[in-house]
PDB file of C-alpha atoms and ligand atoms in Angstrom:
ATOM      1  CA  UNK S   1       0.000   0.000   0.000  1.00  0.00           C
ATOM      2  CA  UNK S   2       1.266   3.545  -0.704  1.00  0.00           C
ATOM      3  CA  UNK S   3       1.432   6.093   1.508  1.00  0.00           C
ATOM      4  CA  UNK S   4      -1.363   7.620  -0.920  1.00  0.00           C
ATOM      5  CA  UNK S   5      -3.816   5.441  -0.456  1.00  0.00           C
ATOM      6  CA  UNK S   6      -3.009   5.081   3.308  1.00  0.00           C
ATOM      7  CA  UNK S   7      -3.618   8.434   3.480  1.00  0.00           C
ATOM      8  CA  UNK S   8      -6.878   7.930   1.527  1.00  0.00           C
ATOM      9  CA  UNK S   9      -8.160   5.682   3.819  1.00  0.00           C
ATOM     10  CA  UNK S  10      -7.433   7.642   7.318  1.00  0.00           C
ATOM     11  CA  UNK S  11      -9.499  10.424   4.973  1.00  0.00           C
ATOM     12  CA  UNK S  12     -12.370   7.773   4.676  1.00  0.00           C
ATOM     13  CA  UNK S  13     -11.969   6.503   8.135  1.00  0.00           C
ATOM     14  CA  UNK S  14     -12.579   9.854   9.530  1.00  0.00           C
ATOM     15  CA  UNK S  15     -15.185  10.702   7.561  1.00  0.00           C
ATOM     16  CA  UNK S  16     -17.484   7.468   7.845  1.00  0.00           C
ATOM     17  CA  UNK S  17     -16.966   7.061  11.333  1.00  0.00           C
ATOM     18  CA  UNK S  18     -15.946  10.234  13.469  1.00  0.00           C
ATOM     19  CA  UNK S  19     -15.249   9.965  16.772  1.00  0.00           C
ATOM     20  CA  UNK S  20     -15.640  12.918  17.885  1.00  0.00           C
ATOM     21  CA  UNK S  21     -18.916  14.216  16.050  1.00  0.00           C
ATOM     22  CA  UNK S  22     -21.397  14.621  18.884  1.00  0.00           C
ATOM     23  CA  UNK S  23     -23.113  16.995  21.559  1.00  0.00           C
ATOM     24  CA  UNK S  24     -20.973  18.067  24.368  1.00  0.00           C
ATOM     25  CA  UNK S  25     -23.213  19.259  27.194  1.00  0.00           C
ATOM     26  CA  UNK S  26     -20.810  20.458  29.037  1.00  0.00           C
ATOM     27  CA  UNK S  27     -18.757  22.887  26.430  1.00  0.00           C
ATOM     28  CA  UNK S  28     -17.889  26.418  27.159  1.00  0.00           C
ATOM     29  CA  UNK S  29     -16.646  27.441  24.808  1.00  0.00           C
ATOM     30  CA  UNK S  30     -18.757  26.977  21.440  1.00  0.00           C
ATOM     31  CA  UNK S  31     -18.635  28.426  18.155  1.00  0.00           C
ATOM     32  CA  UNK S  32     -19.598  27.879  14.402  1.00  0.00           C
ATOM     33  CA  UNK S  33     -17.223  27.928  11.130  1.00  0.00           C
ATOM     34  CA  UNK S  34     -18.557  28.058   7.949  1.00  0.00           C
ATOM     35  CA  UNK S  35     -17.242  27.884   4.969  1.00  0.00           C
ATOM     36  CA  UNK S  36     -19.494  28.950   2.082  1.00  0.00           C
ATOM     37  CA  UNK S  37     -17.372  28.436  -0.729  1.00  0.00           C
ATOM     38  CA  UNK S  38     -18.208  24.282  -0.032  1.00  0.00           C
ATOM     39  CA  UNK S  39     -21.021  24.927   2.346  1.00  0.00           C
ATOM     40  CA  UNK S  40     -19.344  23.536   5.306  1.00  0.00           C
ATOM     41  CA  UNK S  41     -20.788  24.607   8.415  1.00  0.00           C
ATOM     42  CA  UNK S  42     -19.674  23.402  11.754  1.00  0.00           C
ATOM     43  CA  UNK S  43     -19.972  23.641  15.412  1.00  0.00           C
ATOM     44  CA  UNK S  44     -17.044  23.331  17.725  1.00  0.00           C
ATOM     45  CA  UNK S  45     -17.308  22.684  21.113  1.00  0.00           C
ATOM     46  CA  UNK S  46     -14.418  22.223  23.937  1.00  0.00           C
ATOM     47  CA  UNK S  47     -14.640  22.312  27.205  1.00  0.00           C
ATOM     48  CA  UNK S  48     -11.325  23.701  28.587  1.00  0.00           C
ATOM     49  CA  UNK S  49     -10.491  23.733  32.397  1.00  0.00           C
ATOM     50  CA  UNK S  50      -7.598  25.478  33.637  1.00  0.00           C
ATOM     51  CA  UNK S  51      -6.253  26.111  30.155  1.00  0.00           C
ATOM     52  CA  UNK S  52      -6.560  22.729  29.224  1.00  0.00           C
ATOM     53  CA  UNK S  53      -8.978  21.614  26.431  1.00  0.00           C
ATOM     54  CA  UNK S  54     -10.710  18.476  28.705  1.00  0.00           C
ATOM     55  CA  UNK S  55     -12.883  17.607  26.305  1.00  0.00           C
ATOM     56  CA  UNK S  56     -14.110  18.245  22.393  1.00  0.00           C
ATOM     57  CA  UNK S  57     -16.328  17.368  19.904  1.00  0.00           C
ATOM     58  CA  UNK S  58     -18.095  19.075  16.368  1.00  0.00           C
ATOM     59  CA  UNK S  59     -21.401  19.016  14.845  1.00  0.00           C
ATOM     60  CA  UNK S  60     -22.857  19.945  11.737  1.00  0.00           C
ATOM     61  CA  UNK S  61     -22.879  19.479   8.301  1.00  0.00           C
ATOM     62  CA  UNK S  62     -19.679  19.255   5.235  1.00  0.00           C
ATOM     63  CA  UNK S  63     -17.708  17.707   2.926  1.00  0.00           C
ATOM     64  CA  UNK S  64     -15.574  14.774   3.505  1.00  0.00           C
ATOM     65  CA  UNK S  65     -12.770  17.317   4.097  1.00  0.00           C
ATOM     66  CA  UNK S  66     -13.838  19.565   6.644  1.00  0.00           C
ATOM     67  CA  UNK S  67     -15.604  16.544   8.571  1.00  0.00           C
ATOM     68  CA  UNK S  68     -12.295  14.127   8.798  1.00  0.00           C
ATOM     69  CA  UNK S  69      -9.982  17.299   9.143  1.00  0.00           C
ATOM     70  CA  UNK S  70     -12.412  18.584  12.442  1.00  0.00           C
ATOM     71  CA  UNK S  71     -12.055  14.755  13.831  1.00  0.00           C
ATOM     72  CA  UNK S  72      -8.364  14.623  13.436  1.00  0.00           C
ATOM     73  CA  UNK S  73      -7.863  17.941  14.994  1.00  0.00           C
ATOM     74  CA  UNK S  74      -9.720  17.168  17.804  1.00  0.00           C
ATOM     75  CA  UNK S  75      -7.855  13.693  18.186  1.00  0.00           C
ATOM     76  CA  UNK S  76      -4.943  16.100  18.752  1.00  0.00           C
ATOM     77  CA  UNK S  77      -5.821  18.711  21.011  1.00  0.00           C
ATOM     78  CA  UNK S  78      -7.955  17.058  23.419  1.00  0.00           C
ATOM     79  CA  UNK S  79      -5.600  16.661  26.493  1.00  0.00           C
ATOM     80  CA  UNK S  80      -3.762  19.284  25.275  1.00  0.00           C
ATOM     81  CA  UNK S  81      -3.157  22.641  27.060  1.00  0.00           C
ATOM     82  CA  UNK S  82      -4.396  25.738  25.061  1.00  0.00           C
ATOM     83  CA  UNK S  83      -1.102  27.282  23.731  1.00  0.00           C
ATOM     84  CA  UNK S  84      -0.059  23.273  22.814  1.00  0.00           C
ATOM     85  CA  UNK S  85      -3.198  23.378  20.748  1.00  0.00           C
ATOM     86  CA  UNK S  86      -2.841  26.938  18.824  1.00  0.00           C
ATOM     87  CA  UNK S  87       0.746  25.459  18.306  1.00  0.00           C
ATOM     88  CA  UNK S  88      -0.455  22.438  16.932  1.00  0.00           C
ATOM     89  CA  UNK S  89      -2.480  24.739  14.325  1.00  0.00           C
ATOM     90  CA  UNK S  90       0.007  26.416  13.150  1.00  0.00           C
ATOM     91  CA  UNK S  91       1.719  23.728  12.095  1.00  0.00           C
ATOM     92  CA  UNK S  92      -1.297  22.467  10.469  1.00  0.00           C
ATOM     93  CA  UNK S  93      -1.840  25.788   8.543  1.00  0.00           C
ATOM     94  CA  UNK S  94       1.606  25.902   8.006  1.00  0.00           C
ATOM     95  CA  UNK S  95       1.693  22.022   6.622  1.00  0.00           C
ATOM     96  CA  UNK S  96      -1.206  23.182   4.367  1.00  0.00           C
ATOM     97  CA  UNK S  97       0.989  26.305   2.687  1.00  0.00           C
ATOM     98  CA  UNK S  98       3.693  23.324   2.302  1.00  0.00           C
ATOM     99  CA  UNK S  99       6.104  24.969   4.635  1.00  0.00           C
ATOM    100  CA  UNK S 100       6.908  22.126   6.683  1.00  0.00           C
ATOM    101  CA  UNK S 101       9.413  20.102   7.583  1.00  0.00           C
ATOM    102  CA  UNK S 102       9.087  16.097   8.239  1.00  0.00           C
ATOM    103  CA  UNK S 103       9.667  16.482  12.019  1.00  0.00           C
ATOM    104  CA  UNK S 104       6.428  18.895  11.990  1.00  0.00           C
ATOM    105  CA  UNK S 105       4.673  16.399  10.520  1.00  0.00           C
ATOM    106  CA  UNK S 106       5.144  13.671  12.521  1.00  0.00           C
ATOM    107  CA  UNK S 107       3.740  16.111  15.881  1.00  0.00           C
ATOM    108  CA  UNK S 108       0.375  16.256  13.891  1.00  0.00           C
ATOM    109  CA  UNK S 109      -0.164  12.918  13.282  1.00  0.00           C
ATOM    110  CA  UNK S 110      -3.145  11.546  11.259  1.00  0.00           C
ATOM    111  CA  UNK S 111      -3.748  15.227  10.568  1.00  0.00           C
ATOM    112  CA  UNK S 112      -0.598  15.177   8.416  1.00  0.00           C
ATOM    113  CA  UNK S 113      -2.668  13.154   5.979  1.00  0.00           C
ATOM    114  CA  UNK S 114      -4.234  16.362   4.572  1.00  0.00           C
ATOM    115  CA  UNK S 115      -0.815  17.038   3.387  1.00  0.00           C
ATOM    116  CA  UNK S 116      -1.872  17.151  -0.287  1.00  0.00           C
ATOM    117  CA  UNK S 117      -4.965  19.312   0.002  1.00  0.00           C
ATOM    118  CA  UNK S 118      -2.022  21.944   0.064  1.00  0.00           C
ATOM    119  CA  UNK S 119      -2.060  20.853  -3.773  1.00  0.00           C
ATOM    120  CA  UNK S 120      -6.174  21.750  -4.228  1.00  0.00           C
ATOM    121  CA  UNK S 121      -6.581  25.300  -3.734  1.00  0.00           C
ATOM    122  CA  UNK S 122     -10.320  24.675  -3.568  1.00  0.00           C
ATOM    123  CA  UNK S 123     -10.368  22.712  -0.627  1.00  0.00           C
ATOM    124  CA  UNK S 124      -7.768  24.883   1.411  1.00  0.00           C
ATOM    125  CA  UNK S 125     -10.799  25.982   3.235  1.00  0.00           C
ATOM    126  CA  UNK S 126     -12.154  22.812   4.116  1.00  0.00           C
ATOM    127  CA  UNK S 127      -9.160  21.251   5.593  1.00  0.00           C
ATOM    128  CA  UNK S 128      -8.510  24.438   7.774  1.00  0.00           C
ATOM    129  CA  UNK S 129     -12.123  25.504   8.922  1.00  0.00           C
ATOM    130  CA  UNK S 130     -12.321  23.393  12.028  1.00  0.00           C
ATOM    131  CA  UNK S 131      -8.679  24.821  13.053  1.00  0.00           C
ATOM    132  CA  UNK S 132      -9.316  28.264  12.151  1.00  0.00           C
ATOM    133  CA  UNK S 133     -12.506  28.171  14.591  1.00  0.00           C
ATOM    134  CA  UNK S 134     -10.295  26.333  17.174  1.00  0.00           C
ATOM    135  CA  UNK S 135      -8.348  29.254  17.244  1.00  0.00           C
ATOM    136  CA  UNK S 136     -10.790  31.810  16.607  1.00  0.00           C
ATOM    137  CA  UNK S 137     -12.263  30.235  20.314  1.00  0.00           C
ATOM    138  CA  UNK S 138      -8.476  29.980  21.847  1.00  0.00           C
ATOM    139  CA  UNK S 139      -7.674  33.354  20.862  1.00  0.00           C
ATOM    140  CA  UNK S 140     -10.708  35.038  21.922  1.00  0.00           C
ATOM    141  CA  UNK S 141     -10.416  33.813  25.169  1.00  0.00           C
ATOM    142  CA  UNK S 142      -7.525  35.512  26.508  1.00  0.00           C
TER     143      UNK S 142
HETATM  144 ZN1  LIG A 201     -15.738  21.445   2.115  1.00  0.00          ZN
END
């Protein structure tokens, strides 16, 4: 198997069963990213205590993209103290410009599977909207 098609089937994985698509109850911190060019529209929900993000999950509606790019971010971040996770993004964001080295990579795990969405301009803003809310939430919060 390639790495391609590996990567193919994390996408798929993701997408047909995500983990973390459901309510969370107990979120305070909530917000929705939408992306109209695809008509993605999310809901992300954390619940951070202490500066940690405790818990996560996303609802809503989107393309394949968006949906498995929200569940591997939140694979990521959830344990993860608040600056870790805004880190984490940038790494992503960077990864998707295709400034990146392989050592970067590696720290974002299954996320790094998006690594050739950097290649389809018109999906740029499905792979990033769940990350670009995360921080939207992160930042705002200070
Ligand atoms: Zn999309």
């Amino acid at each position: 198997m390639n790495n391609r098609t590996l990567y193919n089937e994390i996408l798929i994985e993701h997408n047909m069963h995500p983990f973390h698509k459901h309510d969370l109850e107990d979120a305070n911190l909530v917000l929705e990213g939408v992306n109209p060019s695809c008509g993605d529209d999310i809901w992300l929900k954390l619940k951070v205590v202490d500066d940690v993000i405790v818990d996560g999950a996303f609802q809503g509606n989107g393309c394949a993209i968006s949906q498995a790019s929200a569940d591997m971010m939140l694979d990521l971040i959830i344990g993860k103290k608040k600056e870790e996770a805004l880190r984490l993004s940038d790494l992503f964001l960077q990864m998707i410009k295709g400034e990146i080295t392989k050592e970067q990579m590696e720290e974002l795990e299954e996320a790094s599977s998006l690594q050739d969405i950097a290649h389809m301009p018109a999906r740029v803003k499905c792979a990033v909207l769940g990350w670009h809310t995360m921080e939207e939430m992160l930042k705002d919060e200070k």
